[in-house]
């Protein structure tokens, strides 16, 4: 049995006051973390103050890390620094990072390794572009992304990995993959992990769907055999909505 995960990606939203207000509001209402893992991926500047105030049932994650421990990389957050804030998770290779910060499959691979090296759980994002979707090359693209991202990653680490399947055309667009299509791609991703490692390992990896998930559509995804939760942008910004998304996993 894989424990469900509900993850909110705030992206570049909220003031400090809004972020704190959110945490105070949800702290009392989240189900226990033995039933569902609730994670908020917050902007770097808020990480420490959110970690200090998070309740027992919430985890805080960073939206990105650099792959190097330290060095001449102005404006970057090293995995060592992320770890000292107290976060437990980190998003790796979100499409907006690939699109606006030129992240490649290769840099994603280095970041996945850096996360595990520093005992952070990576939420590895992958997904096909609209062009790939239209040209029926979704699975080729997913296979490439996952295979490169996991190059050199130990099996014992992969068991703790979370993968977010997010079709690029569905992120922030209001368009979304149906739950059946998303489940098929989740199964496909699991089969790639099985071919790289083994079936047992692949059965432990949690796979999330992301892309315009809302409180109305979340249940359809959660009820699928191979989808273990969701990565949610817009609908995670409102505390009541986030609580509803988490409770949908119960
Ligand atoms: P969205 O974002 O839910 O607003 O589409 C999802 C994501 O970027 O992870």
Short mmCIF file of C-alpha atoms and ligand atoms in Angstrom, two decimals:
data_model
loop_
_atom_site.label_atom_id
_atom_site.label_comp_id
_atom_site.label_asym_id
_atom_site.label_seq_id
_atom_site.Cartn_x
_atom_site.Cartn_y
_atom_site.Cartn_z
CA UNK A 1 0.00 0.00 0.00
CA UNK A 2 1.42 3.36 -1.04
CA UNK A 3 0.56 6.30 1.20
CA UNK A 4 -1.23 9.06 -0.72
CA UNK A 5 0.47 12.42 -1.20
CA UNK A 6 -1.23 15.78 -1.72
CA UNK A 7 1.25 18.46 -2.69
CA UNK A 8 0.63 22.16 -3.22
CA UNK A 9 2.99 24.12 -5.45
CA UNK A 10 2.65 27.80 -4.59
CA UNK A 11 5.07 28.86 -7.35
CA UNK A 12 5.88 32.60 -7.04
CA UNK A 13 2.79 33.51 -5.05
CA UNK A 14 1.91 34.88 -1.58
CA UNK A 15 3.37 37.47 0.74
CA UNK A 16 4.94 36.38 4.04
CA UNK A 17 1.76 37.27 5.91
CA UNK A 18 -0.38 35.32 3.49
CA UNK A 19 1.93 32.33 3.73
CA UNK A 20 1.80 32.35 7.53
CA UNK A 21 -1.96 32.85 7.58
CA UNK A 22 -2.33 29.82 5.32
CA UNK A 23 -0.25 27.65 7.66
CA UNK A 24 -2.14 28.76 10.77
CA UNK A 25 -5.44 28.05 9.03
CA UNK A 26 -4.61 24.56 7.85
CA UNK A 27 -2.59 23.36 10.86
CA UNK A 28 -5.69 22.38 12.85
CA UNK A 29 -7.59 20.82 9.98
CA UNK A 30 -5.21 18.45 8.23
CA UNK A 31 -5.74 14.71 8.57
CA UNK A 32 -2.91 12.79 10.25
CA UNK A 33 0.22 12.19 8.25
CA UNK A 34 -0.13 8.46 8.85
CA UNK A 35 -3.11 8.59 6.46
CA UNK A 36 -1.95 11.11 3.87
CA UNK A 37 1.24 13.09 3.32
CA UNK A 38 0.50 16.81 2.88
CA UNK A 39 3.27 18.93 1.41
CA UNK A 40 3.51 22.61 0.51
CA UNK A 41 6.23 23.68 -1.91
CA UNK A 42 6.80 27.29 -0.95
CA UNK A 43 9.04 30.07 -2.27
CA UNK A 44 12.56 29.83 -0.87
CA UNK A 45 12.31 33.03 1.18
CA UNK A 46 9.46 31.57 3.29
CA UNK A 47 10.88 28.10 3.87
CA UNK A 48 12.47 28.64 7.28
CA UNK A 49 9.57 30.56 8.78
CA UNK A 50 7.05 27.99 7.49
CA UNK A 51 9.10 25.06 8.80
CA UNK A 52 9.16 26.73 12.25
CA UNK A 53 5.39 27.01 12.29
CA UNK A 54 4.30 23.88 10.44
CA UNK A 55 2.03 21.55 12.39
CA UNK A 56 2.82 17.85 12.84
CA UNK A 57 0.81 16.81 9.82
CA UNK A 58 2.37 19.13 7.23
CA UNK A 59 5.65 18.88 5.34
CA UNK A 60 7.36 21.82 3.67
CA UNK A 61 9.34 21.51 0.46
CA UNK A 62 11.56 23.72 -1.70
CA UNK A 63 10.62 24.41 -5.32
CA UNK A 64 14.14 23.95 -6.63
CA UNK A 65 17.74 23.30 -5.58
CA UNK A 66 21.09 23.60 -7.29
CA UNK A 67 23.01 20.35 -7.84
CA UNK A 68 26.25 21.62 -6.28
CA UNK A 69 26.83 21.72 -2.51
CA UNK A 70 28.32 25.21 -2.79
CA UNK A 71 30.11 27.42 -5.29
CA UNK A 72 30.00 30.35 -7.66
CA UNK A 73 26.29 30.20 -8.51
CA UNK A 74 24.82 33.60 -7.70
CA UNK A 75 21.20 33.51 -6.64
CA UNK A 76 20.97 29.73 -6.28
CA UNK A 77 19.94 27.54 -3.33
CA UNK A 78 22.24 24.61 -2.61
CA UNK A 79 20.84 21.33 -1.30
CA UNK A 80 22.87 21.89 1.88
CA UNK A 81 21.17 25.24 2.42
CA UNK A 82 17.76 23.78 1.65
CA UNK A 83 18.38 21.03 4.19
CA UNK A 84 19.28 23.52 6.92
CA UNK A 85 15.91 25.25 6.53
CA UNK A 86 14.31 22.01 7.72
CA UNK A 87 12.47 21.12 4.51
CA UNK A 88 12.03 17.43 3.75
CA UNK A 89 11.08 17.51 0.05
CA UNK A 90 12.13 19.30 -3.11
CA UNK A 91 10.51 19.71 -6.51
CA UNK A 92 12.93 18.81 -9.29
CA UNK A 93 12.49 19.64 -12.96
CA UNK A 94 9.12 21.35 -12.81
CA UNK A 95 8.19 22.39 -16.31
CA UNK A 96 8.38 26.07 -15.43
CA UNK A 97 12.02 25.50 -14.42
CA UNK A 98 12.68 23.63 -17.65
CA UNK A 99 10.98 26.39 -19.63
CA UNK A 100 12.20 29.56 -17.90
CA UNK A 101 15.47 28.43 -16.29
CA UNK A 102 16.70 26.17 -19.10
CA UNK A 103 16.76 23.03 -17.01
CA UNK A 104 17.60 19.94 -19.01
CA UNK A 105 17.11 16.23 -18.42
CA UNK A 106 20.81 16.13 -17.49
CA UNK A 107 20.63 18.92 -14.89
CA UNK A 108 17.47 17.31 -13.51
CA UNK A 109 19.47 14.09 -13.06
CA UNK A 110 22.21 15.93 -11.13
CA UNK A 111 19.59 17.57 -8.93
CA UNK A 112 17.83 14.26 -8.17
CA UNK A 113 21.21 12.86 -7.08
CA UNK A 114 21.96 15.97 -5.03
CA UNK A 115 18.61 15.72 -3.26
CA UNK A 116 19.18 12.10 -2.24
CA UNK A 117 22.75 12.87 -1.20
CA UNK A 118 21.38 15.38 1.31
CA UNK A 119 18.46 13.28 2.45
CA UNK A 120 15.79 15.34 0.72
CA UNK A 121 12.96 13.52 -1.05
CA UNK A 122 12.77 14.65 -4.67
CA UNK A 123 9.44 15.07 -6.40
CA UNK A 124 10.63 14.49 -9.94
CA UNK A 125 8.42 16.25 -12.48
CA UNK A 126 7.96 14.95 -16.00
CA UNK A 127 5.42 15.37 -18.76
CA UNK A 128 4.92 15.70 -22.47
CA UNK A 129 4.58 18.96 -24.38
CA UNK A 130 1.51 19.72 -26.45
CA UNK A 131 3.55 18.99 -29.59
CA UNK A 132 4.57 15.58 -28.26
CA UNK A 133 0.99 14.86 -27.23
CA UNK A 134 -0.34 15.79 -30.69
CA UNK A 135 2.33 13.65 -32.35
CA UNK A 136 1.76 10.60 -30.17
CA UNK A 137 5.26 10.71 -28.74
CA UNK A 138 4.20 11.14 -25.10
CA UNK A 139 5.61 7.81 -23.96
CA UNK A 140 8.87 8.26 -25.83
CA UNK A 141 9.28 11.62 -24.10
CA UNK A 142 8.40 10.25 -20.65
CA UNK A 143 10.78 7.33 -21.11
CA UNK A 144 13.62 9.70 -22.02
CA UNK A 145 12.93 12.05 -19.10
CA UNK A 146 12.70 9.29 -16.49
CA UNK A 147 15.62 7.26 -17.78
CA UNK A 148 17.97 10.24 -17.79
CA UNK A 149 16.67 11.61 -14.48
CA UNK A 150 17.39 8.31 -12.72
CA UNK A 151 20.77 7.65 -14.27
CA UNK A 152 23.11 6.57 -11.46
CA UNK A 153 20.42 6.73 -8.77
CA UNK A 154 20.55 3.84 -6.28
CA UNK A 155 17.63 1.47 -5.97
CA UNK A 156 17.41 2.10 -2.20
CA UNK A 157 16.79 5.78 -2.98
CA UNK A 158 14.33 5.21 -5.78
CA UNK A 159 12.00 3.46 -3.33
CA UNK A 160 11.49 6.85 -1.67
CA UNK A 161 11.12 8.79 -4.88
CA UNK A 162 7.94 10.64 -5.80
CA UNK A 163 7.27 11.26 -9.49
CA UNK A 164 4.81 13.90 -10.66
CA UNK A 165 3.36 13.29 -14.10
CA UNK A 166 2.35 16.72 -15.39
CA UNK A 167 1.44 17.12 -19.07
CA UNK A 168 2.94 20.48 -20.01
CA UNK A 169 -0.23 21.47 -21.87
CA UNK A 170 -2.26 20.96 -18.69
CA UNK A 171 -0.20 23.10 -16.30
CA UNK A 172 -2.06 26.27 -15.40
CA UNK A 173 -4.20 26.07 -18.53
CA UNK A 174 -7.49 24.69 -17.22
CA UNK A 175 -7.01 21.77 -19.63
CA UNK A 176 -6.31 18.43 -18.02
CA UNK A 177 -5.66 14.81 -18.85
CA UNK A 178 -8.67 12.62 -18.01
CA UNK A 179 -8.12 10.43 -14.98
CA UNK A 180 -8.03 7.33 -17.21
CA UNK A 181 -5.37 8.80 -19.51
CA UNK A 182 -3.37 10.04 -16.53
CA UNK A 183 -3.56 6.59 -14.96
CA UNK A 184 -2.30 4.94 -18.13
CA UNK A 185 0.70 7.27 -18.20
CA UNK A 186 1.30 6.65 -14.48
CA UNK A 187 1.32 2.91 -15.23
CA UNK A 188 3.71 3.53 -18.09
CA UNK A 189 6.04 5.53 -15.84
CA UNK A 190 5.91 2.72 -13.27
CA UNK A 191 6.84 0.22 -15.99
CA UNK A 192 9.88 2.32 -16.90
CA UNK A 193 11.00 2.35 -13.27
CA UNK A 194 10.46 -1.44 -13.21
CA UNK A 195 12.61 -1.87 -16.30
CA UNK A 196 15.37 0.30 -14.83
CA UNK A 197 15.24 -1.37 -11.39
CA UNK A 198 12.64 -4.07 -10.68
CA UNK A 199 8.88 -4.44 -10.21
CA UNK A 200 9.06 -4.36 -6.41
CA UNK A 201 10.92 -1.06 -6.45
CA UNK A 202 8.52 0.42 -8.99
CA UNK A 203 5.57 -0.54 -6.77
CA UNK A 204 6.98 1.61 -3.97
CA UNK A 205 7.36 4.80 -6.02
CA UNK A 206 4.51 7.25 -5.52
CA UNK A 207 3.25 8.77 -8.75
CA UNK A 208 1.20 11.98 -8.70
CA UNK A 209 -0.82 13.63 -11.42
CA UNK A 210 -0.54 17.38 -11.88
CA UNK A 211 -2.06 19.89 -14.28
CA UNK A 212 -5.17 21.95 -13.53
CA UNK A 213 -6.35 19.69 -10.71
CA UNK A 214 -9.24 21.23 -8.74
CA UNK A 215 -11.38 20.24 -5.78
CA UNK A 216 -13.98 19.07 -8.31
CA UNK A 217 -11.65 16.78 -10.24
CA UNK A 218 -9.24 15.49 -7.58
CA UNK A 219 -11.28 12.40 -6.61
CA UNK A 220 -11.21 11.07 -10.17
CA UNK A 221 -7.42 10.99 -10.07
CA UNK A 222 -7.01 9.71 -6.55
CA UNK A 223 -9.29 6.75 -7.20
CA UNK A 224 -7.08 5.42 -10.02
CA UNK A 225 -4.90 2.34 -9.46
CA UNK A 226 -1.53 3.93 -10.21
CA UNK A 227 -2.07 7.55 -9.18
CA UNK A 228 -1.07 8.10 -5.56
CA UNK A 229 -1.92 11.76 -5.23
CA UNK A 230 -1.71 15.11 -6.98
CA UNK A 231 0.62 18.06 -7.43
CA UNK A 232 -1.58 21.13 -7.45
CA UNK A 233 -0.76 24.72 -8.33
CA UNK A 234 -3.59 27.23 -8.42
CA UNK A 235 -6.08 25.22 -6.35
CA UNK A 236 -3.54 24.83 -3.53
CA UNK A 237 -3.30 28.56 -2.82
CA UNK A 238 -6.51 28.80 -0.84
CA UNK A 239 -6.35 27.04 2.56
CA UNK A 240 -9.92 25.70 2.46
CA UNK A 241 -9.35 24.35 -1.02
CA UNK A 242 -6.04 22.71 0.00
CA UNK A 243 -7.69 21.01 2.97
CA UNK A 244 -10.41 19.71 0.67
CA UNK A 245 -7.77 18.34 -1.73
CA UNK A 246 -5.97 16.57 1.13
CA UNK A 247 -9.19 15.13 2.53
CA UNK A 248 -10.06 13.75 -0.90
CA UNK A 249 -7.21 11.26 -0.34
CA UNK A 250 -8.83 9.68 2.72
P1 LIG B 1 -1.84 23.99 -11.84
O1 LIG B 1 -0.26 23.78 -11.60
O2 LIG B 1 -2.53 23.07 -10.84
O3 LIG B 1 -2.10 25.43 -11.55
O4 LIG B 1 -2.13 23.59 -13.23
C1 LIG B 1 0.26 22.50 -11.43
C2 LIG B 1 1.75 22.56 -11.29
O5 LIG B 1 2.39 23.41 -11.92
O6 LIG B 1 2.35 21.76 -10.56
#
